[in-house]
Every structure is written in C-alpha cells, then in structure tokens.
Coordinates of C-alpha atoms in Angstrom, one line a residue:
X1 CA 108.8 5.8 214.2
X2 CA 109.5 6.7 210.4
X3 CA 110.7 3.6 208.3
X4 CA 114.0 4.3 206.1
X5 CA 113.8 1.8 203.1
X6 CA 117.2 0.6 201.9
X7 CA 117.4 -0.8 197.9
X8 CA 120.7 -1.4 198.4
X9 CA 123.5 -2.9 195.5
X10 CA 122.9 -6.5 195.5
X11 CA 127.2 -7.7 194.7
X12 CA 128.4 -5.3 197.0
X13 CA 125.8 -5.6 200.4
X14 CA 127.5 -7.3 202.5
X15 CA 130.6 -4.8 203.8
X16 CA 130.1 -2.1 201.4
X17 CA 129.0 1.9 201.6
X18 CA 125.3 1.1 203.6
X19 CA 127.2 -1.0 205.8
X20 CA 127.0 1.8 208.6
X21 CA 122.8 1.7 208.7
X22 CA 123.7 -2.4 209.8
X23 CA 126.5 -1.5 212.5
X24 CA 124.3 1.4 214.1
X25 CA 120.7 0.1 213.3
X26 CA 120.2 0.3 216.9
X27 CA 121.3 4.1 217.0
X28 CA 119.1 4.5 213.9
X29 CA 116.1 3.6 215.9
X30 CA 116.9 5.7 219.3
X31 CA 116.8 8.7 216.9
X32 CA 112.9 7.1 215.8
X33 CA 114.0 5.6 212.0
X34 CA 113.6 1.9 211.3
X35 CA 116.1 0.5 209.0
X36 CA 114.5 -1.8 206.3
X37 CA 116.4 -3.6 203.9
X38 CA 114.8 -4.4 200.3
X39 CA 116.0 -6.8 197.0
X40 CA 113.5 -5.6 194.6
X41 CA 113.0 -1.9 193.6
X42 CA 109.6 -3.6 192.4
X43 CA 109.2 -5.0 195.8
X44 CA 105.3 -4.5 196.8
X45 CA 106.9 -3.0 200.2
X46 CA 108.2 -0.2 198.6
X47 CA 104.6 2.2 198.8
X48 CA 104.1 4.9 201.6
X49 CA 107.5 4.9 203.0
X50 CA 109.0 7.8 204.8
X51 CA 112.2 7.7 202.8
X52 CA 113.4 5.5 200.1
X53 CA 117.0 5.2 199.4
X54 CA 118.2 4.0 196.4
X55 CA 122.1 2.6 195.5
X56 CA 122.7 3.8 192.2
X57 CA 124.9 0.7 191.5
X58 CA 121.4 -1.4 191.9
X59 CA 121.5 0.2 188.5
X60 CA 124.5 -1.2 187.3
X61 CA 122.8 -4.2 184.9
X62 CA 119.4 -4.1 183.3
X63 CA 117.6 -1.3 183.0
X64 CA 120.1 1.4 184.1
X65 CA 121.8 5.3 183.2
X66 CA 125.0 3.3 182.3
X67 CA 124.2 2.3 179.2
X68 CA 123.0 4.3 176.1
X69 CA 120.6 3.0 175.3
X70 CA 117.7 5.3 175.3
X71 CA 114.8 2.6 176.4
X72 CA 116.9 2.0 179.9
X73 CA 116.8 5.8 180.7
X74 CA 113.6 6.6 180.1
X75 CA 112.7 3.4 181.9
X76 CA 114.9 4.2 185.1
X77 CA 113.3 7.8 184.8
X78 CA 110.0 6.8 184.5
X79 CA 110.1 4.3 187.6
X80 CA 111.5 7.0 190.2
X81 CA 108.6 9.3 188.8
X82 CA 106.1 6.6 189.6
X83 CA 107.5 5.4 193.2
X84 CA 107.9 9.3 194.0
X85 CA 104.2 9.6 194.2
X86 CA 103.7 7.2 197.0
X87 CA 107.6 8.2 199.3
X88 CA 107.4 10.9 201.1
X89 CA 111.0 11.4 200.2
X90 CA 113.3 10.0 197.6
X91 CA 117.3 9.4 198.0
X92 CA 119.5 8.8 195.1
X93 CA 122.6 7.3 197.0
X94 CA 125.5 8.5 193.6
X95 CA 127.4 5.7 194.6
X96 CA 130.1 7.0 191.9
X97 CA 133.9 7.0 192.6
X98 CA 134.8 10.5 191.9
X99 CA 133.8 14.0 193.2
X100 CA 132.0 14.8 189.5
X101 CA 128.7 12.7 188.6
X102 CA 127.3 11.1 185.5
X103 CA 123.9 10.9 186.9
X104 CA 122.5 14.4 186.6
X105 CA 120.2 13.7 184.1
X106 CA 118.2 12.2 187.2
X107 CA 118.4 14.6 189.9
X108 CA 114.8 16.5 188.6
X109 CA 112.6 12.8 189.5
X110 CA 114.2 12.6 193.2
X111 CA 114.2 14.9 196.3
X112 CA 118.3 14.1 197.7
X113 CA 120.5 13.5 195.5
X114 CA 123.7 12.3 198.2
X115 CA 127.2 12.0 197.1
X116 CA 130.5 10.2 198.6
X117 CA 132.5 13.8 197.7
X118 CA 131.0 17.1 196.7
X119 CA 133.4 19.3 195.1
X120 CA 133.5 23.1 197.3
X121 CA 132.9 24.8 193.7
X122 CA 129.1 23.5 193.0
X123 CA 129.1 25.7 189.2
X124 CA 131.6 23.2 187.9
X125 CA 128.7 20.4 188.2
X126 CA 126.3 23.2 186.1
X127 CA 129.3 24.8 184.1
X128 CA 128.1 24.4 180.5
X129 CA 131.9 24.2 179.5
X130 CA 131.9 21.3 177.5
X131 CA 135.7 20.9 178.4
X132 CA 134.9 19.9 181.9
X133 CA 136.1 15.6 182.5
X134 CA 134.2 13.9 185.0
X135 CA 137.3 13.9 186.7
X136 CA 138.2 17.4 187.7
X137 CA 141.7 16.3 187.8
X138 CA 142.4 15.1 184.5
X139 CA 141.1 18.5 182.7
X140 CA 143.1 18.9 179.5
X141 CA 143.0 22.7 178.6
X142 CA 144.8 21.6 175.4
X143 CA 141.9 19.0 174.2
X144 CA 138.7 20.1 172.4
X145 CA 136.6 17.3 174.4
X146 CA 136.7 15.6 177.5
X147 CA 137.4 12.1 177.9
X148 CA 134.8 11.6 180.3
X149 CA 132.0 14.4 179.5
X150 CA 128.7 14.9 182.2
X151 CA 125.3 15.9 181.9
X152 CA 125.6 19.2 183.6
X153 CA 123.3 19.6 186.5
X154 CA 120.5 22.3 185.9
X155 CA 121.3 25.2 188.6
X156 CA 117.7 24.9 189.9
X157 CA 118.4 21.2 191.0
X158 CA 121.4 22.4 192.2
X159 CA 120.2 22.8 196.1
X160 CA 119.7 18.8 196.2
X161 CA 123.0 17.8 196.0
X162 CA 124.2 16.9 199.5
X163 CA 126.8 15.6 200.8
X164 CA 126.3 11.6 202.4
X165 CA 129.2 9.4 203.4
X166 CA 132.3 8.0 202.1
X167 CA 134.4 4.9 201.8
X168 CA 135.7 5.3 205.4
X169 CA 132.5 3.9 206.6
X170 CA 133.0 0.7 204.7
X171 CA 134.2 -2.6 207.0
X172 CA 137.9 -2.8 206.7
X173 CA 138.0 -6.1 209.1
X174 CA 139.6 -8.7 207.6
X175 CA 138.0 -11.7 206.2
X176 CA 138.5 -14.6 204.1
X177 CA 136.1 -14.6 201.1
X178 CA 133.9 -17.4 202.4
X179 CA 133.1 -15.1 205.6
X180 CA 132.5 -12.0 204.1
X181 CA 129.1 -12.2 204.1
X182 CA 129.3 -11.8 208.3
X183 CA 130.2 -8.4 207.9
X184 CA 127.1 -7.0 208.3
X185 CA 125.9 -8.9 211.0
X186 CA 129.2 -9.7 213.1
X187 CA 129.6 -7.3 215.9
X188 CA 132.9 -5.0 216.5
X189 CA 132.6 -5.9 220.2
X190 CA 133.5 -9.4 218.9
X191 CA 136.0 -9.2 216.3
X192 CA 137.2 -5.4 216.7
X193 CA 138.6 -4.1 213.9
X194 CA 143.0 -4.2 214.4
X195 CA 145.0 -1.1 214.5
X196 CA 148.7 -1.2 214.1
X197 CA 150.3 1.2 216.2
X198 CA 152.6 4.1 214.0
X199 CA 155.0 3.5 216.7
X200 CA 155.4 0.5 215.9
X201 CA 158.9 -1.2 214.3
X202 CA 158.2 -0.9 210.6
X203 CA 161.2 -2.2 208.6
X204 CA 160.0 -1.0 205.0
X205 CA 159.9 2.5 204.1
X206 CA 157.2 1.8 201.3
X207 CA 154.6 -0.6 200.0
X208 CA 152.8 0.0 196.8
X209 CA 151.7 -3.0 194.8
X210 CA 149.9 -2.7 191.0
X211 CA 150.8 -2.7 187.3
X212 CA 151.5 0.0 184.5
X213 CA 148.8 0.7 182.3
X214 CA 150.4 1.9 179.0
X215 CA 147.5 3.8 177.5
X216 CA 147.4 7.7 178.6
X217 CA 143.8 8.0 177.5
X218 CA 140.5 6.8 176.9
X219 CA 139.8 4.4 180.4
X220 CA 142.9 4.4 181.5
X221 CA 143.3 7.7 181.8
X222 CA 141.7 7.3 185.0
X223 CA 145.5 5.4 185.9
X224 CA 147.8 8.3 185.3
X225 CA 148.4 8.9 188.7
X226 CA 148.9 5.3 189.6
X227 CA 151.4 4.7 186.3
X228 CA 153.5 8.1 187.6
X229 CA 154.1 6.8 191.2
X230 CA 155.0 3.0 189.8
X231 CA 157.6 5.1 187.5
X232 CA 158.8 7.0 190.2
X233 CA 159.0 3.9 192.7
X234 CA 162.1 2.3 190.7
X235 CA 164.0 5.8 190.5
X236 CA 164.2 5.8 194.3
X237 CA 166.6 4.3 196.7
X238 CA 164.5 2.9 198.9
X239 CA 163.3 0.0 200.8
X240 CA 159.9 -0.7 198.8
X241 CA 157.9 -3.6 198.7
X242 CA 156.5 -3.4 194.7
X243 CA 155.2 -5.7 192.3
X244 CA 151.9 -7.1 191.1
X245 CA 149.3 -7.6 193.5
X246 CA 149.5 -10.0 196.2
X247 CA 146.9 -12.0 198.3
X248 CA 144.8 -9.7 200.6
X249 CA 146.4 -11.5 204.0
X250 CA 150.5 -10.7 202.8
X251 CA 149.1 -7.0 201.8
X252 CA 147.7 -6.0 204.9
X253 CA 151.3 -7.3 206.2
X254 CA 153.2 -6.0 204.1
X255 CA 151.3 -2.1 204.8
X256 CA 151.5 -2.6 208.5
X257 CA 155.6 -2.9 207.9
X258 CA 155.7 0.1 206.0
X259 CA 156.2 3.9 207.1
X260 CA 154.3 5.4 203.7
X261 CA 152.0 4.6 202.2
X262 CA 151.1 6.2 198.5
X263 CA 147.1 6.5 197.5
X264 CA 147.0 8.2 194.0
X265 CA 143.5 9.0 192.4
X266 CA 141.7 6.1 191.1
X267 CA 138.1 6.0 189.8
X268 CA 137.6 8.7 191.9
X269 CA 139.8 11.0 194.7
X270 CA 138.9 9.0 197.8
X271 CA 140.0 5.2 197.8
X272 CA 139.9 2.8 200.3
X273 CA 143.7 2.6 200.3
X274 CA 143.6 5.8 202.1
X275 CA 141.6 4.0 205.2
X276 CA 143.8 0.8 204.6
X277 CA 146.9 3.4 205.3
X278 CA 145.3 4.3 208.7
X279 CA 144.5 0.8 209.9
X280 CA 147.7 -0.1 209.3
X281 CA 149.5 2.9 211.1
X282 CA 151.6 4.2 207.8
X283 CA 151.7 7.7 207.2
X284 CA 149.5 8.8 204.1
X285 CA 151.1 10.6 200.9
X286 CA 148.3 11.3 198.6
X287 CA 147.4 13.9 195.9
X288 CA 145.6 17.1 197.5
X289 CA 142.2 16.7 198.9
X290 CA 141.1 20.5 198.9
X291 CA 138.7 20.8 196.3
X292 CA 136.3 18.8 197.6
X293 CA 134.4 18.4 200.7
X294 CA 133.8 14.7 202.1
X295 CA 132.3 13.0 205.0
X296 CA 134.7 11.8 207.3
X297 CA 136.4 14.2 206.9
X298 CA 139.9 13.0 207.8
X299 CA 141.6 14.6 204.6
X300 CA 143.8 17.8 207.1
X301 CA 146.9 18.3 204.6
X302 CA 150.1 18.1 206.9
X303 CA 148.3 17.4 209.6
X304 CA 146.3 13.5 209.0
X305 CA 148.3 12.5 205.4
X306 CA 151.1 14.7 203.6
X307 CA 149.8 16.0 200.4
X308 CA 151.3 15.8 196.4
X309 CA 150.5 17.8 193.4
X310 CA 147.6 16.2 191.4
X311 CA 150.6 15.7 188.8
X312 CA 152.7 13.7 190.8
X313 CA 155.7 15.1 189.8
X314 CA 156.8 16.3 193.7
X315 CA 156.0 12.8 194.6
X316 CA 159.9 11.3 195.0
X317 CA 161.1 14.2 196.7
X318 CA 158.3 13.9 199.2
X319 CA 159.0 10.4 199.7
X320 CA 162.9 10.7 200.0
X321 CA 162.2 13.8 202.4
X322 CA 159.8 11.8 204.4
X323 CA 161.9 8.6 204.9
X324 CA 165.1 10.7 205.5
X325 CA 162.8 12.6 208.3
X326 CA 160.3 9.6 209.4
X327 CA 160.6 10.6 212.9
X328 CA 160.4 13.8 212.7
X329 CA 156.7 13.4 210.8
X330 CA 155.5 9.8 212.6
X331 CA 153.0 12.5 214.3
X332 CA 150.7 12.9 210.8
X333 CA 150.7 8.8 210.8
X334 CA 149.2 8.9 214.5
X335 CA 146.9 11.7 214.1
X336 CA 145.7 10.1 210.5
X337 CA 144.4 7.5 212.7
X338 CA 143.0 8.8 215.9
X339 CA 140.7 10.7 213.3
X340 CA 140.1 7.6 211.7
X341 CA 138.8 5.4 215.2
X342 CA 137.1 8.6 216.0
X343 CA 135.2 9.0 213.0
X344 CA 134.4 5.3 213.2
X345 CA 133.1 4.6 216.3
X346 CA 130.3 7.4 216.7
X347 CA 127.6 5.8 215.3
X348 CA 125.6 8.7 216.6
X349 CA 127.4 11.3 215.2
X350 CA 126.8 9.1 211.2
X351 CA 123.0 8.7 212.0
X352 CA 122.8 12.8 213.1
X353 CA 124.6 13.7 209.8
X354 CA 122.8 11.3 207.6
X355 CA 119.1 12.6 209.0
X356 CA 120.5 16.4 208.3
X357 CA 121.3 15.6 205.0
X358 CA 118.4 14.1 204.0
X359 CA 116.5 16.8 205.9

C-alpha cells in the first residue's frame, strides 16, 4: 500500500479542488494508495512518502512565489529541494485559475507539475515572446508588454506538466456557512447533490448577477468579459434576472428558473458558474473552450454549452437566437448535464486518471 500525502490549502479544505481524494478515499485505497491529510509542510510526517502533493495556495501567505520578494522564493525553492530528497515523488498541485501559470520558476525542484487546464499548444508556456499575458485571452498585439507576464517554462521541464483536475470536482451541494465544514465528511448517499431537470418550467430566459468594473486594465482586466456581457444584458429584450449579487440560497433559485445561463472568463477560463449552470439544468453560453484541454472534460461546443467569441461581441445575438429557439436547443442543456452526473459519480474513473498522471 503506497501512502499519498496531502498539504492541502488550509481556507479552502473543506469543499474545495482535493475534495474528490475525501469522497473516493475508499476507491483510493482498492487501487492500493492511502490518502493522508497534512497541516504543516514542516510536519515531521512528511519524510519517506511515496508521493507528496502539495496545494500551491498553501503558499498563498508567508513564505510563498506570490510575492516579490526574493527571500520567500528562494525559501520556497529551497524547501521542495530539501523534502525532494526524502519523497519518492513530488506534486505541485498549480492551483491557479487560468490555463497559463505563474509558477514556472518551480517546476525544475518537483517531479509533476499538475494543472486544472493545460493549454493544447504547450510552446506558448516556453515561448520567450515577452508579449505573451498570463491569460492567453487578453493578448494585446498592440501593447509592448503584457499585463500579466510569466516566467516561461524551460522546454526540458516541459514533459512535467500534466494535466490534474478541475473545478467540476469541487462540492456544489448547498450549505449554509456554519455547515460547510461537513463537506468533506458528509456522504452523497445522504444528502445527494439536487439536479433540476432542463425540462423543467423555467419562467426567466436569463440570470446573470455582478457589477461593472470600470478599469479596462491592470487587475481588472481580468473582468472584460464579465463588463461586456453586463453591457450587453441591458440592450436586450429579455426576461433577465440582473443586479448585484444576491444571497447564495435566492441565486441558486433564481439559475434553476432560467433557460441560459452566461459564464464569461474570470481569473481563469473554467469557473464554477459553468458547473452551477449544469446543476441547475440551464443551458451554458460561454466563451470557446478549444484551446485548452481540461479534466472533466464536459467543454463539447454545440453539443454540452453553446460557445461565444472570446470578445463577446456575438454574445446578444446568441442569446436572442437561443431564447427565440429555447426548444429547439433544450437538448445542449440536458446533455451539459448528463456529462456532468457522469463525470461525477465515477470515483474510479478520477482515482485511475489521477495515478496516470502522476505516473
């Protein structure tokens, strides 16, 4: 039996992206790995283990990548040279939002180096173009720098990258805040997570809650897409349910009442409005996933969500096409889903793709 050892983000443990190795521990262990959860990365556990994965965002605060300071990276560097000696193999879990990675400048001290979403065109992450954003979708051929520049990854290093897991594999029961912390440790068998039914009545043709950020670069950059479909929203005649945001309870409502549902880019391509869209039952409209390879894959354009330009600007004659033809493209809604609850309920099929990834 080989022992997996989990340093895993301390805010964020309880429903967050290693919440699959709690709901199929016992999967984990028919295919001979122990799960073992860790709070320290100094923990005195830590030596001889058969894999050690690490959560980047343990990082976030202290001595981390994230800040420049050079003391923090030589310190975070230093300490995965140093516990690599004794683990037979080290994972560095890029817990980042988007596709592109700010944590290159690490991948020589570890052995996996697993991301959310890889993009299909690996040279981008070792193109020395300084042009390239973080963000493949907000390159700006008409700026000298980037926004959001990266370490490029050295092509030798390059075979490491692997693909892991994405937000899809997160817990998307609901709980009040007090009860969050059950997640990990409250079984599906007794409080399944709801579906609503795409066939179901849905008496608005849109939901999409959120605010305009008025700066176009610099951090919110990153909102572009979200600022275009707000804009859009009050052009169209439609039955939409906008706003700021509401209490978690009345959105969940208000998305299983809705026949679209709109998930722009945020920090990064895949969001967990996307999975919220197919508990829910709504039919998915969101910027085109085919640049990048992710894990479920539940991203078939046309076929499980309706794909926009990464500009945004075919978005309200998508939306008025798709309301004025709901019936005739329910289908995508349903199929969105079933590929969803499949991709969900194999626990299997997570812990064989996990071991091949880290093979």
């Amino acid at each position: 039996m080989k022992t997996l050892k989990i340093i895993d983000w301390p805010s964020q443990r309880f429903y967050s992206e290693t919440h699959p190795f709690h709901k199929w521990k016992s999967e984990f262990k028919e295919n001979g790995v122990q799960i073992q959860f860790l709070n320290s990365h100094l923990d005195k556990k830590l030596p001889d283990s058969d894999y050690l994965f690490i959560h980047s965002r343990y990082f976030e605060k202290g001595k981390n990548i994230y800040t420049e300071q050079r003391q923090d990276q030589e310190y975070l560097i230093n300490y995965l040279t140093e516990v690599r000696r004794s683990t037979a193999k080290l994972i560095w879990f890029d817990a980042s939002d988007s596709s592109g990675s700010s944590d290159f400048s690490l991948i020589p001290y570890v052995d996996v180096f697993l991301k959310k979403q890889v993009l299909k065109d690996l040279n981008y992450y070792t193109n020395p173009n300084t042009k390239n954003e973080l963000r493949i979708w907000l390159n700006d051929t008409n700026s000298s720098k980037p926004d959001y520049p990266f370490p490029a990854c050295p092509k030798d290093q390059l075979k490491k990258i692997r693909l892991g897991w994405n937000l899809g594999f997160n817990d998307y029961r609901y709980f009040g805040y007090k009860l969050s912390r059950l997640s990990n440790y409250l079984s599906y068998s007794l409080y399944p997570l709801k579906f609503s039914k795409p066939s179901s009545k849905r008496d608005l043709d849109l939901t999409f809650r959120g605010t305009i950020h008025k700066e176009e670069n610099g951090l919110n950059k990153v909102m572009q897409q979200r600022n275009a479909t707000l804009n859009f929203l009050s052009q169209l005649n439609m039955k939409i349910a906008a706003g700021s945001p509401i209490p978690k309870y009345k959105y969940w409502k208000e998305l299983r009442n809705s026949k679209l549902s709109v998930s722009p880019y945020g920090w990064g391509e895949v969001c967990y409005r996307d999975f919220e869209t197919f508990v829910a039952g709504s039919l998915l409209v969101k910027p085109s996933m085919e640049h990048l390879n992710t894990y479920p894959d539940v991203y078939k354009p046309f076929e499980t969500y309706f794909p926009v330009s990464w500009d945004m600007n075919d978005l309200p004659e998508v939306l008025e096409y798709l309301t004025a033809n709901y019936s005739n493209y329910r289908e995508i809604a349903h199929n969105g889903q079933q590929a969803y609850k499949n991709a969900i309920s194999d626990g299997n099929s997570f812990v064989n793709t996990f071991l091949k990834s880290i093979a």
